[in-house]
PDB file of C-alpha atoms in Angstrom:
ATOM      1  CA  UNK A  11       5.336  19.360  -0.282  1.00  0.00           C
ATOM      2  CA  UNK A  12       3.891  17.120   2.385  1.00  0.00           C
ATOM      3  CA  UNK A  13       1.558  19.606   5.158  1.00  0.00           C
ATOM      4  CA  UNK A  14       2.777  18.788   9.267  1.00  0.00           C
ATOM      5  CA  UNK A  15      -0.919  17.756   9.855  1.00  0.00           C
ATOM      6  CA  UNK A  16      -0.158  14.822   7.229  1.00  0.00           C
ATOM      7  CA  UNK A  17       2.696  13.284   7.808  1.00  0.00           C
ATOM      8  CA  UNK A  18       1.984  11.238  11.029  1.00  0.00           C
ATOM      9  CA  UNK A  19      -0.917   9.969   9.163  1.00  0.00           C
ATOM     10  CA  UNK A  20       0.992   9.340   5.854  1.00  0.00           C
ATOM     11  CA  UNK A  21       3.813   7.299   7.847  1.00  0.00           C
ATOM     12  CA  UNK A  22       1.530   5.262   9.811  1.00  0.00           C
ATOM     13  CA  UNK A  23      -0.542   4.730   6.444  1.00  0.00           C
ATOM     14  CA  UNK A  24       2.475   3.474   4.613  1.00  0.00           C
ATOM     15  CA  UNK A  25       3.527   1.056   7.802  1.00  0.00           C
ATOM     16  CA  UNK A  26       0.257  -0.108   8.061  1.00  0.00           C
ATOM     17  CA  UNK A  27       0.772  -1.215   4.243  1.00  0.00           C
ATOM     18  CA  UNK A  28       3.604  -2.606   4.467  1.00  0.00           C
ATOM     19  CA  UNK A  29       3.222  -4.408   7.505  1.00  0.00           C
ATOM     20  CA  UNK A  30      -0.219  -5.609   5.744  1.00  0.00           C
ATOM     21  CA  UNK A  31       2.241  -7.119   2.758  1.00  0.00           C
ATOM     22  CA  UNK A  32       4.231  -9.171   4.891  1.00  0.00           C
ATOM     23  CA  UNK A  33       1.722 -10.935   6.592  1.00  0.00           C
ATOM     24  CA  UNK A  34       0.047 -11.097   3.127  1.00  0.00           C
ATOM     25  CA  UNK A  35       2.948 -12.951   1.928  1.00  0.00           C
ATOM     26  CA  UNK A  36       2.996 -15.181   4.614  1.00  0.00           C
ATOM     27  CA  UNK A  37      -0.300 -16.153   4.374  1.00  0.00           C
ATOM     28  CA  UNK A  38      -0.588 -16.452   1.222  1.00  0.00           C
ATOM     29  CA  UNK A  39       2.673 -19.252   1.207  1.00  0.00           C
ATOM     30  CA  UNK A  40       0.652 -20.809   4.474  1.00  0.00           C
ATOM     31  CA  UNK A  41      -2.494 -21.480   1.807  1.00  0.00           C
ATOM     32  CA  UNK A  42      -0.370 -22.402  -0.970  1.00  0.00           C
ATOM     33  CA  UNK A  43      -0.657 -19.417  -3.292  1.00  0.00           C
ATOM     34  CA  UNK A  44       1.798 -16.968  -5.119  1.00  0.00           C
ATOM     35  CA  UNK A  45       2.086 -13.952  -3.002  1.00  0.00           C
ATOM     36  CA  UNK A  46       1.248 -12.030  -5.754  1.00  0.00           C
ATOM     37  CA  UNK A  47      -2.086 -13.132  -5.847  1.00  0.00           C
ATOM     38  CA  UNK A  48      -2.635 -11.440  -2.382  1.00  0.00           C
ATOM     39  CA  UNK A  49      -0.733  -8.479  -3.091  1.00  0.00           C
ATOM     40  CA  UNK A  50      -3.366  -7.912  -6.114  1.00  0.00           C
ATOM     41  CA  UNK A  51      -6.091  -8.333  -3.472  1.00  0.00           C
ATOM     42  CA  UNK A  52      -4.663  -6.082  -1.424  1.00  0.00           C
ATOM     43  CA  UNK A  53      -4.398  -3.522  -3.865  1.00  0.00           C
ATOM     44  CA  UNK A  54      -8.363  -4.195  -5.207  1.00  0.00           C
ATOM     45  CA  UNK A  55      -9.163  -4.218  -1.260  1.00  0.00           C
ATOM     46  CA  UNK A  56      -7.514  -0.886  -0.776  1.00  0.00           C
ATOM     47  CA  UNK A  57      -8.805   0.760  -4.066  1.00  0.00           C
ATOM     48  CA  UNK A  58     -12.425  -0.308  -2.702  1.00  0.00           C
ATOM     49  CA  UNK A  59     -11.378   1.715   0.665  1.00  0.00           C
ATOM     50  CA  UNK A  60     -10.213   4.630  -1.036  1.00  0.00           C
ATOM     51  CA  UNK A  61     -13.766   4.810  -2.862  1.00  0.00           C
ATOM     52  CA  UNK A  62     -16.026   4.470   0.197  1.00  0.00           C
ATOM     53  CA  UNK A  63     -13.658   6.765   2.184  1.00  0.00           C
ATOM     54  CA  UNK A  64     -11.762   9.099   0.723  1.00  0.00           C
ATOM     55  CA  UNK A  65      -7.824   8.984   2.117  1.00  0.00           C
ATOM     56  CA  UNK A  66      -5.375   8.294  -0.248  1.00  0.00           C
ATOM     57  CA  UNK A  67      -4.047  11.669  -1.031  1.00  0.00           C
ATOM     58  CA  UNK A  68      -1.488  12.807  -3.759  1.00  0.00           C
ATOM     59  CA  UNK A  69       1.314  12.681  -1.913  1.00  0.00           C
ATOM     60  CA  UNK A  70      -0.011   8.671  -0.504  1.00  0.00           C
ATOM     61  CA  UNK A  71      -0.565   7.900  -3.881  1.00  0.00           C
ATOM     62  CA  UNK A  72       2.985   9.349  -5.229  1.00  0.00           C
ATOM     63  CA  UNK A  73       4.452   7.045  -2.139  1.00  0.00           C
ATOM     64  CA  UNK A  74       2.786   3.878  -3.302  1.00  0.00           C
ATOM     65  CA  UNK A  75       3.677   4.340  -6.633  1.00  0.00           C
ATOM     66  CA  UNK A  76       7.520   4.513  -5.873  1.00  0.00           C
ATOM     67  CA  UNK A  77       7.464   1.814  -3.277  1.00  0.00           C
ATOM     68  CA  UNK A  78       5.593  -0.473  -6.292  1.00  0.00           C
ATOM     69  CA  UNK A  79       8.388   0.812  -8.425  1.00  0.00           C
ATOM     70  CA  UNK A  80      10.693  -0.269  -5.832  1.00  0.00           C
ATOM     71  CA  UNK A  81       9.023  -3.794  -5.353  1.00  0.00           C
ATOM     72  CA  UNK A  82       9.435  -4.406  -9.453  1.00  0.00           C
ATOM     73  CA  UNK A  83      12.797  -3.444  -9.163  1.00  0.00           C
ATOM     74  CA  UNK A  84      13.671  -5.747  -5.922  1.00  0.00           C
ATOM     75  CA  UNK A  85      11.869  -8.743  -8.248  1.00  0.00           C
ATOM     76  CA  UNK A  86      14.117  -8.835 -10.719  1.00  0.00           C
TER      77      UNK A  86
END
């Protein structure tokens, strides 16, 4: 179950990220590039993040994997 204290945190996390992917698509089709290449640079970049400063909790990390679920689904 998600605490109170998290969830404006994990909702402005998970908007950041996905506002993050569409301008990562965007640029990435500005440069030339599949957008797929910056998505995995996005997901290096926030793995990196994650290491140096700790915030990507359980229940953040059971979000991301459904909305990448979701993503591979919309794809195909």
């Amino acid at each position: 179950m998600i605490e109170i204290q998290t969830l404006p945190f994990l909702i402005l996390l998970v908007g950041a990220v996905i506002t993050i992917a569409i301008l990562t698509k965007a640029g990435m089709s500005k440069i030339g590039l599949p957008a797929l290449v910056g998505y995995i640079l996005l997901g290096f970049l926030f793995r990196l993040l994650d290491a140096q400063f700790p915030f990507l909790s359980p229940q953040v990390q059971e979000i991301f994997e459904f909305l990448a679920e979701l993503g591979v689904i919309s794809f195909r």
